[in-house]
mmCIF file of C-alpha atoms and ligand atoms in Angstrom:
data_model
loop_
_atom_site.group_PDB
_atom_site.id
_atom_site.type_symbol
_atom_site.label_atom_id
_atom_site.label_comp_id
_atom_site.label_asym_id
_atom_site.label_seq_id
_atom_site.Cartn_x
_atom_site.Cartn_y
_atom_site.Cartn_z
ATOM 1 C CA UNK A 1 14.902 28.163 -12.936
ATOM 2 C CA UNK A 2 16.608 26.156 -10.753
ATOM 3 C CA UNK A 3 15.896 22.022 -9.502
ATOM 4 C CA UNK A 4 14.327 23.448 -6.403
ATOM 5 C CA UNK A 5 12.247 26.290 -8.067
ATOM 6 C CA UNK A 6 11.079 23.684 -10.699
ATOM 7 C CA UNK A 7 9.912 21.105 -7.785
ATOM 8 C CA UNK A 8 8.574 23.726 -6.109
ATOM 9 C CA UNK A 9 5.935 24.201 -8.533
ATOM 10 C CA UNK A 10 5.499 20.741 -9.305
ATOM 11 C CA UNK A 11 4.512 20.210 -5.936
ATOM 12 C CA UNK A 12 2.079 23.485 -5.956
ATOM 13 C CA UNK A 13 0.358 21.623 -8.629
ATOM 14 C CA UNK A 14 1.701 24.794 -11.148
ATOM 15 C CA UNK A 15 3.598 22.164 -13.681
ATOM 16 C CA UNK A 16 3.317 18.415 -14.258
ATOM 17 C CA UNK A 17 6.100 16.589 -12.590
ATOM 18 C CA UNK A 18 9.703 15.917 -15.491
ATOM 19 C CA UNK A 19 11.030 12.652 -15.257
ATOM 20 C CA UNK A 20 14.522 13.738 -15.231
ATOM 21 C CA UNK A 21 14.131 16.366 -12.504
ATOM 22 C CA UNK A 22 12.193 13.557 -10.059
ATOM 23 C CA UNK A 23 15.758 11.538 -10.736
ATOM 24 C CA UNK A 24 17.893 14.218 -9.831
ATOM 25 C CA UNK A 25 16.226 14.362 -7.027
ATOM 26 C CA UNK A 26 16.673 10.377 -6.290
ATOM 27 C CA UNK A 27 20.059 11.308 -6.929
ATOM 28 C CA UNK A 28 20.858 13.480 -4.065
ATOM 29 C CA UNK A 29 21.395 17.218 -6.294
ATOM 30 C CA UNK A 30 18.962 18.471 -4.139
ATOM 31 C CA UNK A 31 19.494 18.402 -0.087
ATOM 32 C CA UNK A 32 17.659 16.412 1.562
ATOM 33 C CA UNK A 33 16.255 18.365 4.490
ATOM 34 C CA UNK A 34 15.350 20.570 1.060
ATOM 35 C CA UNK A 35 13.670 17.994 -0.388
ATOM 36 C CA UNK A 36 11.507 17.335 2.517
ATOM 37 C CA UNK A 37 10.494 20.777 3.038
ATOM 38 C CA UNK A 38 9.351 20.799 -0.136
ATOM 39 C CA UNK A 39 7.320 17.903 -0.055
ATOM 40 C CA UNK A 40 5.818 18.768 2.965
ATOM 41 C CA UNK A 41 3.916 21.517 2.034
ATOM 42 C CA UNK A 42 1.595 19.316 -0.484
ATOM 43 C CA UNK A 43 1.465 16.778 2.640
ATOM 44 C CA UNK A 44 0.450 19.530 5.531
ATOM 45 C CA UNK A 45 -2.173 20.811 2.706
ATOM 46 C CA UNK A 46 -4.247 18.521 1.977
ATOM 47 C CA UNK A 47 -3.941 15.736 4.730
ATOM 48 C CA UNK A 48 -3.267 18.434 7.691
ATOM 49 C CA UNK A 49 -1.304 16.503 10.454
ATOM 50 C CA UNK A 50 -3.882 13.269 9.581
ATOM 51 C CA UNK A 51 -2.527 9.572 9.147
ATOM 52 C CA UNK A 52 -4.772 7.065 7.783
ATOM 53 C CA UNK A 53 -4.448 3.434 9.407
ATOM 54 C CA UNK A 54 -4.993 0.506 6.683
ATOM 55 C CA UNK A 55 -5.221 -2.996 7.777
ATOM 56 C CA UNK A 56 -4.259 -5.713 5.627
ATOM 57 C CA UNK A 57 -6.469 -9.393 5.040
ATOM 58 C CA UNK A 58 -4.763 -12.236 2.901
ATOM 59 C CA UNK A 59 -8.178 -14.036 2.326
ATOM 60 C CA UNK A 60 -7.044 -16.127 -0.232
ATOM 61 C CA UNK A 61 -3.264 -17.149 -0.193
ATOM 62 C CA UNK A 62 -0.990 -19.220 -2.643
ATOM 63 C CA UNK A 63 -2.123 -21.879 -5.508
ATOM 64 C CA UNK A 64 -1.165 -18.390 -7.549
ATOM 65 C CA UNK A 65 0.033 -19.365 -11.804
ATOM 66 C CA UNK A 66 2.431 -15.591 -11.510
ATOM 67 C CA UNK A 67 5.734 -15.606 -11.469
ATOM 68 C CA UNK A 68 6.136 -12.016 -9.527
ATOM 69 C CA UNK A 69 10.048 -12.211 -8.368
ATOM 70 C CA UNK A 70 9.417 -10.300 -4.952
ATOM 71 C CA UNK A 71 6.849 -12.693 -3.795
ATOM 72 C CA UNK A 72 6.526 -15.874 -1.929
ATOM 73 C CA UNK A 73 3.268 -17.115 -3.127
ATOM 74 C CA UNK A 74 4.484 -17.236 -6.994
ATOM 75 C CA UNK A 75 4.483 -20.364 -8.843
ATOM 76 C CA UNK A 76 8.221 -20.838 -8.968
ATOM 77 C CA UNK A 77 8.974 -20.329 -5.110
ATOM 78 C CA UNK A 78 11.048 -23.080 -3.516
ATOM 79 C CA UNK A 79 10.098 -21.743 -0.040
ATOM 80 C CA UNK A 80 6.608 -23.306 1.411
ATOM 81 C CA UNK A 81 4.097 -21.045 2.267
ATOM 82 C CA UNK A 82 0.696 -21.432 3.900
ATOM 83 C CA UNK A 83 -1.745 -21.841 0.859
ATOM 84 C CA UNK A 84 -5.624 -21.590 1.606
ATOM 85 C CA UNK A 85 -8.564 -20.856 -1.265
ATOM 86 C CA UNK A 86 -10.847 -18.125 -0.088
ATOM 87 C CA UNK A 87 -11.542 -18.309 3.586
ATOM 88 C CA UNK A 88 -14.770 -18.484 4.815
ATOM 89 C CA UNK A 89 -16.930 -15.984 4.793
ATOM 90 C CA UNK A 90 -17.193 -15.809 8.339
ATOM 91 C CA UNK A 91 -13.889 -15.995 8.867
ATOM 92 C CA UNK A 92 -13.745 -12.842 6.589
ATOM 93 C CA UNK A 93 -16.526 -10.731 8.265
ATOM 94 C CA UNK A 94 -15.045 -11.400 11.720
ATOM 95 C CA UNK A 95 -11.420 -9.907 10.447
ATOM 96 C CA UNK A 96 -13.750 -7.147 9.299
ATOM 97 C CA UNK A 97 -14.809 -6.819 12.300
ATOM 98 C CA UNK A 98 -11.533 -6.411 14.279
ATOM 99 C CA UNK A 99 -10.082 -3.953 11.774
ATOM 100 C CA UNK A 100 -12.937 -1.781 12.265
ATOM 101 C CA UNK A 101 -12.887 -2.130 15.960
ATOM 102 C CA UNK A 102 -8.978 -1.383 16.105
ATOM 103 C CA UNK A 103 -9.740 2.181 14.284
ATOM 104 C CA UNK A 104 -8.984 1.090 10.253
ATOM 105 C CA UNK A 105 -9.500 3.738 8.077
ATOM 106 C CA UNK A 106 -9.300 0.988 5.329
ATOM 107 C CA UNK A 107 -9.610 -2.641 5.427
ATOM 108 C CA UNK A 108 -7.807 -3.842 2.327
ATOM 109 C CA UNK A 109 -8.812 -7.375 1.165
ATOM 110 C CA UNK A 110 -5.873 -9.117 -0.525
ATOM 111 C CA UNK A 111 -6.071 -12.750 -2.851
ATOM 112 C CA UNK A 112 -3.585 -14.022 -4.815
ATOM 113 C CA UNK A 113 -3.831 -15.303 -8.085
ATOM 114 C CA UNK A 114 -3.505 -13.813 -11.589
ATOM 115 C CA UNK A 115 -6.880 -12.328 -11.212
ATOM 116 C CA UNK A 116 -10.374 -13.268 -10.478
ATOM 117 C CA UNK A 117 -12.967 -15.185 -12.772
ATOM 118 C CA UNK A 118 -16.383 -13.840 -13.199
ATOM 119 C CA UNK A 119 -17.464 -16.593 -10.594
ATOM 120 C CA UNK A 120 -14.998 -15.096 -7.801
ATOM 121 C CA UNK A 121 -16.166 -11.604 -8.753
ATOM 122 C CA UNK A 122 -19.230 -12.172 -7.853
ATOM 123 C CA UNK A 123 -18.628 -14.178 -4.518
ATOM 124 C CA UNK A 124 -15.947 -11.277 -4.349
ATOM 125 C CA UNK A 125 -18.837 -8.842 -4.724
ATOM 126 C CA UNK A 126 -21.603 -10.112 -2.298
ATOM 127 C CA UNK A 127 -18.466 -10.120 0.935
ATOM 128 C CA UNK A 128 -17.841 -6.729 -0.015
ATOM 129 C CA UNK A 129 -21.822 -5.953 0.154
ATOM 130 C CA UNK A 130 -21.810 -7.769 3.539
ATOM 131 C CA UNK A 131 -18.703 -6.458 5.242
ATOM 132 C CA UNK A 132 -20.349 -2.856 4.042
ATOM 133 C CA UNK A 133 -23.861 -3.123 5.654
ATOM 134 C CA UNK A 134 -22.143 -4.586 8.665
ATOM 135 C CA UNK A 135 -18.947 -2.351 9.378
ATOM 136 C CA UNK A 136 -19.051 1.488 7.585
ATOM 137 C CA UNK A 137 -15.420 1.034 6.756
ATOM 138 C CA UNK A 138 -13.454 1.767 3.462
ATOM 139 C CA UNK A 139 -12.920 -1.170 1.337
ATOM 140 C CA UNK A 140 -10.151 -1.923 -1.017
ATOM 141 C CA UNK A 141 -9.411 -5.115 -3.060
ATOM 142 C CA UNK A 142 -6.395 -6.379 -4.076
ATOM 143 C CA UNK A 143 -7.340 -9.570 -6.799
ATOM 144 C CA UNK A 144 -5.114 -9.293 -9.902
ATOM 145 C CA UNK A 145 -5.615 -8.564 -12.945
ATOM 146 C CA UNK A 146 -9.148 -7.387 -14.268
ATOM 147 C CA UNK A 147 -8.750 -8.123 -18.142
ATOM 148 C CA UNK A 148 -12.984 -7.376 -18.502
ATOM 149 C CA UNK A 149 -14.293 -4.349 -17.753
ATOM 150 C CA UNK A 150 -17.707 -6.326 -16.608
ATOM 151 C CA UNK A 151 -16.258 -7.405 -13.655
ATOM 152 C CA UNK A 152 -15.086 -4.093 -12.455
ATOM 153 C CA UNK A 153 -18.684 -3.524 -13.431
ATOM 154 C CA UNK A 154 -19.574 -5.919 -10.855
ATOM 155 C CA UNK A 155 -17.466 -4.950 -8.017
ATOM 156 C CA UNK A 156 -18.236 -1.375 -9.067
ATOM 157 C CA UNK A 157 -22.377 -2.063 -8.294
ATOM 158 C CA UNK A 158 -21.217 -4.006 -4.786
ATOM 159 C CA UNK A 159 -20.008 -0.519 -3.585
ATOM 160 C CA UNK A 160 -16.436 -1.232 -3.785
ATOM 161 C CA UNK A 161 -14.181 1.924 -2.802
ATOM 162 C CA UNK A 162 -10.903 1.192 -4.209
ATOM 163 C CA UNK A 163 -9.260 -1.451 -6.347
ATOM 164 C CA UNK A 164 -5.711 -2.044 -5.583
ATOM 165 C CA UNK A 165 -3.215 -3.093 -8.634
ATOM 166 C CA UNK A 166 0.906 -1.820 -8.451
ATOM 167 C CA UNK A 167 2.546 -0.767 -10.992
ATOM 168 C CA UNK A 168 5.486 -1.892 -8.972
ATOM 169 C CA UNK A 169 8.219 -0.771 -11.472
ATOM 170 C CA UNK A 170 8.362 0.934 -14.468
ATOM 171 C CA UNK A 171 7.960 -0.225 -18.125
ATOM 172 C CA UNK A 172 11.151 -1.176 -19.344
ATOM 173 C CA UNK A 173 12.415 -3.051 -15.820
ATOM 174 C CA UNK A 174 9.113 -5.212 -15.920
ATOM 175 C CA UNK A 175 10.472 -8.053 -17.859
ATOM 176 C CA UNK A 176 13.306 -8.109 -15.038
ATOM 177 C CA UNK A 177 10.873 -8.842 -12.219
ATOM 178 C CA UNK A 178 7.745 -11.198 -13.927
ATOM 179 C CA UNK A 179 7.594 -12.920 -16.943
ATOM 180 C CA UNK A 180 3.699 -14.048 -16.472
ATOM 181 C CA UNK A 181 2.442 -10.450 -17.415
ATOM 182 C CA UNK A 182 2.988 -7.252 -18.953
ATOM 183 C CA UNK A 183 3.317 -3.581 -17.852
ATOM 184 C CA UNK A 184 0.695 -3.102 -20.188
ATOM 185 C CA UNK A 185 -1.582 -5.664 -18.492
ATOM 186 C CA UNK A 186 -1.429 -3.615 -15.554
ATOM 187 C CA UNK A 187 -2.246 -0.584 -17.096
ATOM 188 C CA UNK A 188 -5.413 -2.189 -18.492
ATOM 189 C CA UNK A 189 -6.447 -3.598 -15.485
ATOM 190 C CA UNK A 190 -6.288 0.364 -13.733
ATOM 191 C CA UNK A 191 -8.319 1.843 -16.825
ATOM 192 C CA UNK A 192 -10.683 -1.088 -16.572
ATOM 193 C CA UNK A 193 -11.225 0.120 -12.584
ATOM 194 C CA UNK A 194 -11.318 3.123 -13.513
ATOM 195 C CA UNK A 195 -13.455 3.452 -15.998
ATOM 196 C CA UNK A 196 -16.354 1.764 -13.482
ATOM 197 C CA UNK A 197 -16.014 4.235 -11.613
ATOM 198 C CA UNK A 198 -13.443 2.717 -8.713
ATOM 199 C CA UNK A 199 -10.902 4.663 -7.208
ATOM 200 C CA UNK A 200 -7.465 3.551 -8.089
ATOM 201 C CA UNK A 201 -4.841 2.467 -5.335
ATOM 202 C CA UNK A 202 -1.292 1.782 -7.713
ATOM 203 C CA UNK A 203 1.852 2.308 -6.263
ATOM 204 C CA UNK A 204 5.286 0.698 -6.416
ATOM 205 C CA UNK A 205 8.094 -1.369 -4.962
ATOM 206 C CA UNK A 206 11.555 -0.005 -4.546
ATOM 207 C CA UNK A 207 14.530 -1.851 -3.933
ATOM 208 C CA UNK A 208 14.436 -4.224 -6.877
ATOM 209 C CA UNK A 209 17.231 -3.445 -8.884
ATOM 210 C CA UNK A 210 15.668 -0.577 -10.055
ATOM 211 C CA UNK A 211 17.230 2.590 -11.231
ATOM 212 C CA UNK A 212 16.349 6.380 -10.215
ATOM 213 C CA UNK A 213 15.037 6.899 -13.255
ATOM 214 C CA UNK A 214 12.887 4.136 -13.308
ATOM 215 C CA UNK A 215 11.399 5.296 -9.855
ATOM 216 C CA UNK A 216 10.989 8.830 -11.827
ATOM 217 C CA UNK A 217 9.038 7.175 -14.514
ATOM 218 C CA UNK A 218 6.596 5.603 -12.583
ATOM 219 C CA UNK A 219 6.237 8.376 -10.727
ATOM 220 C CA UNK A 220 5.212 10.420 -13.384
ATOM 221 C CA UNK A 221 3.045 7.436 -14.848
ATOM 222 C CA UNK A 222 0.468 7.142 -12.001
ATOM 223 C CA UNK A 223 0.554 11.245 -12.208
ATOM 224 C CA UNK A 224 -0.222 10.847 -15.694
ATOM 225 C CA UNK A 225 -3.104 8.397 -14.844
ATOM 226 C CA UNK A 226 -4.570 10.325 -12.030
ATOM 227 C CA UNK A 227 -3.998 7.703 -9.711
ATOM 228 C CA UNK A 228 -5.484 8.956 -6.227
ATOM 229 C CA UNK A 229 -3.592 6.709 -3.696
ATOM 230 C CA UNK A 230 -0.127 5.207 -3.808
ATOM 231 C CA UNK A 231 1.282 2.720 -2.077
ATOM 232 C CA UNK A 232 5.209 2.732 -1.808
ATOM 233 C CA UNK A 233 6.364 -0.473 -0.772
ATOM 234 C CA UNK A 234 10.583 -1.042 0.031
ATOM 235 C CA UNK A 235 11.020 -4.586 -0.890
ATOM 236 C CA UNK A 236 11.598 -7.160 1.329
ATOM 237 C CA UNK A 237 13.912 -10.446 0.102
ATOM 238 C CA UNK A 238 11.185 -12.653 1.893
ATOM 239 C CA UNK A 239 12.471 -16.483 1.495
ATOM 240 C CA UNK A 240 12.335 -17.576 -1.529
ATOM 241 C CA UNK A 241 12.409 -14.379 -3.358
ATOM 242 C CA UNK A 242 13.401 -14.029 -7.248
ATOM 243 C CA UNK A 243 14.909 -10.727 -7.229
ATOM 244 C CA UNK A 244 18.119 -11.078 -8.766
ATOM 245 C CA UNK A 245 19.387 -7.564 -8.400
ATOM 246 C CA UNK A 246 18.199 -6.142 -5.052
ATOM 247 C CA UNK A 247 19.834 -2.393 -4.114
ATOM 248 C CA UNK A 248 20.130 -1.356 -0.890
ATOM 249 C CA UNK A 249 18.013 1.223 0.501
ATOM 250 C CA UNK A 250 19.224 3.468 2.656
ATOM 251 C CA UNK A 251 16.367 5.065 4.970
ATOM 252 C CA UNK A 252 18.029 8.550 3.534
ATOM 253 C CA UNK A 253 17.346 7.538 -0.140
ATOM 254 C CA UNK A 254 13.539 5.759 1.247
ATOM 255 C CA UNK A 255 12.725 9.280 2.446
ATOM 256 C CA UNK A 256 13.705 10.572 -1.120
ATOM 257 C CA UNK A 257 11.380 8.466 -2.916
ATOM 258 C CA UNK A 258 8.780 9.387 -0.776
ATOM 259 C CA UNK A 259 9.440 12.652 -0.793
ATOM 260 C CA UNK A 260 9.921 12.270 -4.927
ATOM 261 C CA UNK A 261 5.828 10.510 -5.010
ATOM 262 C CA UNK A 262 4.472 13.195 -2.613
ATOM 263 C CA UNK A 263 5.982 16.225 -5.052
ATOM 264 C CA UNK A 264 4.634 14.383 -8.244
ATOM 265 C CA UNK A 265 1.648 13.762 -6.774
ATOM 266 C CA UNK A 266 0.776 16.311 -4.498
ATOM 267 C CA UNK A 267 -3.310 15.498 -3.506
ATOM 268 C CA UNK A 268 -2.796 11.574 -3.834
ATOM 269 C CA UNK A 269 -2.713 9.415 -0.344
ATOM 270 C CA UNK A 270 1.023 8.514 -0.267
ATOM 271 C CA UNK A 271 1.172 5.582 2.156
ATOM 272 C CA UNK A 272 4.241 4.388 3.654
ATOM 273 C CA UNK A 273 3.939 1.009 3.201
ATOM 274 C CA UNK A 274 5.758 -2.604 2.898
ATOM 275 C CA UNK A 275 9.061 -2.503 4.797
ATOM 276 C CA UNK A 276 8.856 1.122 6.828
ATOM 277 C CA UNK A 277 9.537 -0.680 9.764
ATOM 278 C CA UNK A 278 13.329 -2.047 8.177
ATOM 279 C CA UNK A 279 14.153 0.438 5.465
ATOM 280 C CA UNK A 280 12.962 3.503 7.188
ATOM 281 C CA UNK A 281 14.606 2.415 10.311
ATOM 282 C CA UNK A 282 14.442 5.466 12.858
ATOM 283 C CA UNK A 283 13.324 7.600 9.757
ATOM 284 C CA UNK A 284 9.427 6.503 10.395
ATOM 285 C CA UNK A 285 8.127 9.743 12.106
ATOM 286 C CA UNK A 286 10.623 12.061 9.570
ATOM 287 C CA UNK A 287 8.401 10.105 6.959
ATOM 288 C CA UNK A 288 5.135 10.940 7.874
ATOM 289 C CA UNK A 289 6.044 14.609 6.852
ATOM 290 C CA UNK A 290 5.561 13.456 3.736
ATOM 291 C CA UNK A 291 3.320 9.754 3.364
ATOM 292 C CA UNK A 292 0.160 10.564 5.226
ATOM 293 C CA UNK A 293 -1.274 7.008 5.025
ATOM 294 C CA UNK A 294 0.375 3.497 6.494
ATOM 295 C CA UNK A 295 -0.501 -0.133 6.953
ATOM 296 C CA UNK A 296 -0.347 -2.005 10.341
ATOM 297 C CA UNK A 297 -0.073 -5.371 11.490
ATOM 298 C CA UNK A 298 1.647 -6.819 8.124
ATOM 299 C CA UNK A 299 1.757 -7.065 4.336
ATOM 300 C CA UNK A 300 1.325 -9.136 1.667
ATOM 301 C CA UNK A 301 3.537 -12.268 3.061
ATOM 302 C CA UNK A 302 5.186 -10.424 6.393
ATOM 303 C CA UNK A 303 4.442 -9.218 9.608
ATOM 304 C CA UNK A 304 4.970 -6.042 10.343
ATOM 305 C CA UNK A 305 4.835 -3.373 13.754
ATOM 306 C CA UNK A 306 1.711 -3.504 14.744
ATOM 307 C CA UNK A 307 -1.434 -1.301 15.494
ATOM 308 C CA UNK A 308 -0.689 -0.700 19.489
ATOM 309 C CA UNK A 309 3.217 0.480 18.451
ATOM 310 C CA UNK A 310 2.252 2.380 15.769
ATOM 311 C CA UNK A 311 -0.671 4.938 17.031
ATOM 312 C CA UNK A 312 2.377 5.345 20.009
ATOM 313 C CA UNK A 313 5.033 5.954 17.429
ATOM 314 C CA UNK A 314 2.241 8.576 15.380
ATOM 315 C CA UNK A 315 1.660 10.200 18.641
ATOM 316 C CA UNK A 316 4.856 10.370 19.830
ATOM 317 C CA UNK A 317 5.426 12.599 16.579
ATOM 318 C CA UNK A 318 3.468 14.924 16.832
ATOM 319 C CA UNK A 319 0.437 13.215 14.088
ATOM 320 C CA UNK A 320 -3.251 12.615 14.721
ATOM 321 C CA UNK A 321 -4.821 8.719 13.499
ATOM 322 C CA UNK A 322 -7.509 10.136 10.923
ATOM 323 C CA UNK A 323 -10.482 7.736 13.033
ATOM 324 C CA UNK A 324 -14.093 7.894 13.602
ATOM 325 C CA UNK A 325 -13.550 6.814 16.712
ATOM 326 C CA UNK A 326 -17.421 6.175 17.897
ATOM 327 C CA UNK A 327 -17.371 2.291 17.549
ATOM 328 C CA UNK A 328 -14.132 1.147 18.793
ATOM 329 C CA UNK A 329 -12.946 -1.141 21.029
ATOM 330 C CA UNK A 330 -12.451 1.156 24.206
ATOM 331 C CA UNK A 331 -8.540 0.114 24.322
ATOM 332 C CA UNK A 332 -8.352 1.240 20.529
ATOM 333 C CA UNK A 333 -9.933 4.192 21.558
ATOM 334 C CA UNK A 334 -7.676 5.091 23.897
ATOM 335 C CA UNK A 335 -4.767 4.841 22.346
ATOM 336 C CA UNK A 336 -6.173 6.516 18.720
ATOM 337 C CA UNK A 337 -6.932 9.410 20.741
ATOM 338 C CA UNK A 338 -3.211 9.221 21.886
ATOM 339 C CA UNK A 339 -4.628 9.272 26.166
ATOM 340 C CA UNK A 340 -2.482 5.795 26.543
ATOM 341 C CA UNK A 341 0.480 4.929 25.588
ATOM 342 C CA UNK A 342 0.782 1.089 24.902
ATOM 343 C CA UNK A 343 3.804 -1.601 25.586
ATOM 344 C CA UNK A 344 5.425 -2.234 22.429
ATOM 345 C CA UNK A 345 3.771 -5.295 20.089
ATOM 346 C CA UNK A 346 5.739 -6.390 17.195
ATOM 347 C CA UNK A 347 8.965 -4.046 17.358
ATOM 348 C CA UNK A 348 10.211 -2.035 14.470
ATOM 349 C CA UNK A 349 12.390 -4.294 12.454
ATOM 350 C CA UNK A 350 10.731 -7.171 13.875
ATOM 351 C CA UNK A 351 9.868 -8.696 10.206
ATOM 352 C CA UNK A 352 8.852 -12.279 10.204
ATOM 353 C CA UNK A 353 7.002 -14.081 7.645
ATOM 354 C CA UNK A 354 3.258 -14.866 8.482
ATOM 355 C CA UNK A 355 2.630 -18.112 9.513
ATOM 356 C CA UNK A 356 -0.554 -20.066 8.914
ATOM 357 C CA UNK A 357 -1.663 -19.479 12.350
ATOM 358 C CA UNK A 358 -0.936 -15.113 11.806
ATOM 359 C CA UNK A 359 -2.944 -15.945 8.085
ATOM 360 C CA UNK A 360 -5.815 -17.462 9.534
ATOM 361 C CA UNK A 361 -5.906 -16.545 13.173
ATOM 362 C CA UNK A 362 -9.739 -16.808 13.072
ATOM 363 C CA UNK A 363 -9.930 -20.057 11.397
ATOM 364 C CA UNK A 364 -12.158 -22.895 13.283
HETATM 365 S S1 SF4 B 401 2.051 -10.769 -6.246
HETATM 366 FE FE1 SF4 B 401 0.024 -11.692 -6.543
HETATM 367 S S2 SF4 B 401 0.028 -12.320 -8.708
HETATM 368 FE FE2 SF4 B 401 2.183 -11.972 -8.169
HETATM 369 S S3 SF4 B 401 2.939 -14.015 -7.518
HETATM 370 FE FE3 SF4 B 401 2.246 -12.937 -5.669
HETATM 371 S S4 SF4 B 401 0.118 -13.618 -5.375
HETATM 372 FE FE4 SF4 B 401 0.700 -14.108 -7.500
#
């Protein structure tokens, strides 16, 4: 059987995805207008022509003991960032509010840190109660790492949706990229959320120095673990960075490794995430052929395109925003349901790193 017969039934879900064949794949043996019709099908079947819209909340920034190469807030950054503790909780629920309003499918609540103490789990726990009574929205939480099962316990009885911890690379390229934890602490902290009953977000960052067969390997990891949504970020050398061996990505070789996630993982939420708007370049709308979930309005320590461009750019290619669309804003509305078309916001490529003011644009 050839590459293309063997993805093929990868991505039908007939055999578990090979390591090896994922890489040829990275590789370019396999054309790649091939490579996205394959990939497709998996996309179109269980997401239809659907794109989920997540929105993003650093509510906790800096102060962080990690020494993560491809991020700003790390202990060993030279560049200054803002640093806050937790904002308030008002501050919080009003965020909430305007992701809801602005037609998020998920509002994903981001801290830094190593991970949370039982005493942040539990403040951790009674927001996520509150922002759920308030706003019937999808909530994911991006904290660390969870080293005792009781507090996924605890965020598990708050009604918590979805815990979000990256692999970000594979095993053996780890020690390349942090020094302050293992793979295996990772892996831990996934079973942990797992295991109380969370859905798992885990997904990776590409453009590290990595090789195609370490993209194939984690690939085929978060397959192995079941992992239901997955996040593939293209890195971006924010100031400060610690990558010492960053490739170049090509928006080509971005649309493989999408295309490589989706066939290993045909039913899990692939979201196009960190850099799209860069690496991608005028790939975006070929991409959603394949990722069926994004992020607007910014990442972990960038701003990125934001909501108003992107519903136009989904529209404009043919995709439907997956919204319940009875409580928004009326100008949200409008453009979700694609009857507007909006001037531009942020523009693609327009990557700048979020200032205090973009952090905590509802502070007092
Ligand atoms: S990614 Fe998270 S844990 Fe790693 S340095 Fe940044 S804030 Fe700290």
């Amino acid at each position: 059987m050839d590459l293309r017969e063997r993805l093929k039934r990868v991505a039908n879900g007939e055999s578990m995805p090979v390591e090896a064949d994922l890489a040829l794949a990275l590789r370019g043996e396999i054309p790649l207008s091939e490579l996205l019709g394959i990939a497709e099908e998996p996309r179109r079947k269980y997401f239809g022509n659907k794109i989920q819209v997540h929105i993003l909340d650093n509510v906790r920034n800096g102060y962080c003991a990690e020494d993560c190469g491809y991020c700003a807030q790390r202990k060993t950054a030279t560049e200054e960032i803002p640093a806050y503790s937790l904002k308030k909780e008002q501050e919080i629920l009003k965020e909430a509010e305007v992701a809801f309003r602005s037609g998020a499918y998920r509002f994903c609540i981001v801290t830094s840190g190593t991970g949370p103490s039982e005493k942040q789990t539990v403040q951790y726990a009674d927001l996520i109660r509150k922002i759920k009574e308030k706003y019937p929205m999808r909530l994911c939480l991006s904290a660390g790492i969870i080293k005792d099962p009781h507090f996924a316990q605890i965020l598990a009885e708050a009604g918590l949706d979805r815990y979000n911890h990256n692999l970000n690379t594979s095993e053996s390229h780890t020690a390349e990229i942090v020094t302050t934890h293992t793979f295996q602490d990772r892996i831990q902290t996934i079973e942990n959320v797992r295991d109380a009953g969370i859905s798992v977000c885990s997904g990776l960052i590409a453009g590290m120095g990595e090789s195609p067969e370490d993209l194939a390997q984690v690939a085929v990891r978060l397959r192995s673990l079941n992992v239901p949504s997955i996040p593939v970020n293209f890195f971006l050398p924010v100031p400060g960075h610690n990558v010492a061996h960053a490739s170049t990505l090509s928006p080509d070789y971005c649309l493989r490794i999408l295309c490589v996630y989706r066939i290993a993982n045909p039913s899990a939420e692939i979201r196009i995430a960190a850099g799209r708007e860069i690496h991608l370049k005028d790939k975006q709308q070929e991409a959603f052929r394949v990722g069926n979930s994004l992020f607007v309005s910014g990442y972990l320590n960038v701003k990125g395109s934001d909501a108003r461009e992107t519903y136009n750019l989904i529209h404009n290619a043919g995709f439907e925003i997956d919204a319940d669309t009875s409580e928004l804003d009326p100008e949200f509305r409008s453009l979700i349901m694609g009857e507007q078309n909006s001037p531009a916001g942020a523009q693609s490529g327009d990557l700048r790193m979020k200032t205090r003011e973009d952090l905590r644009s509802f502070a007092e």
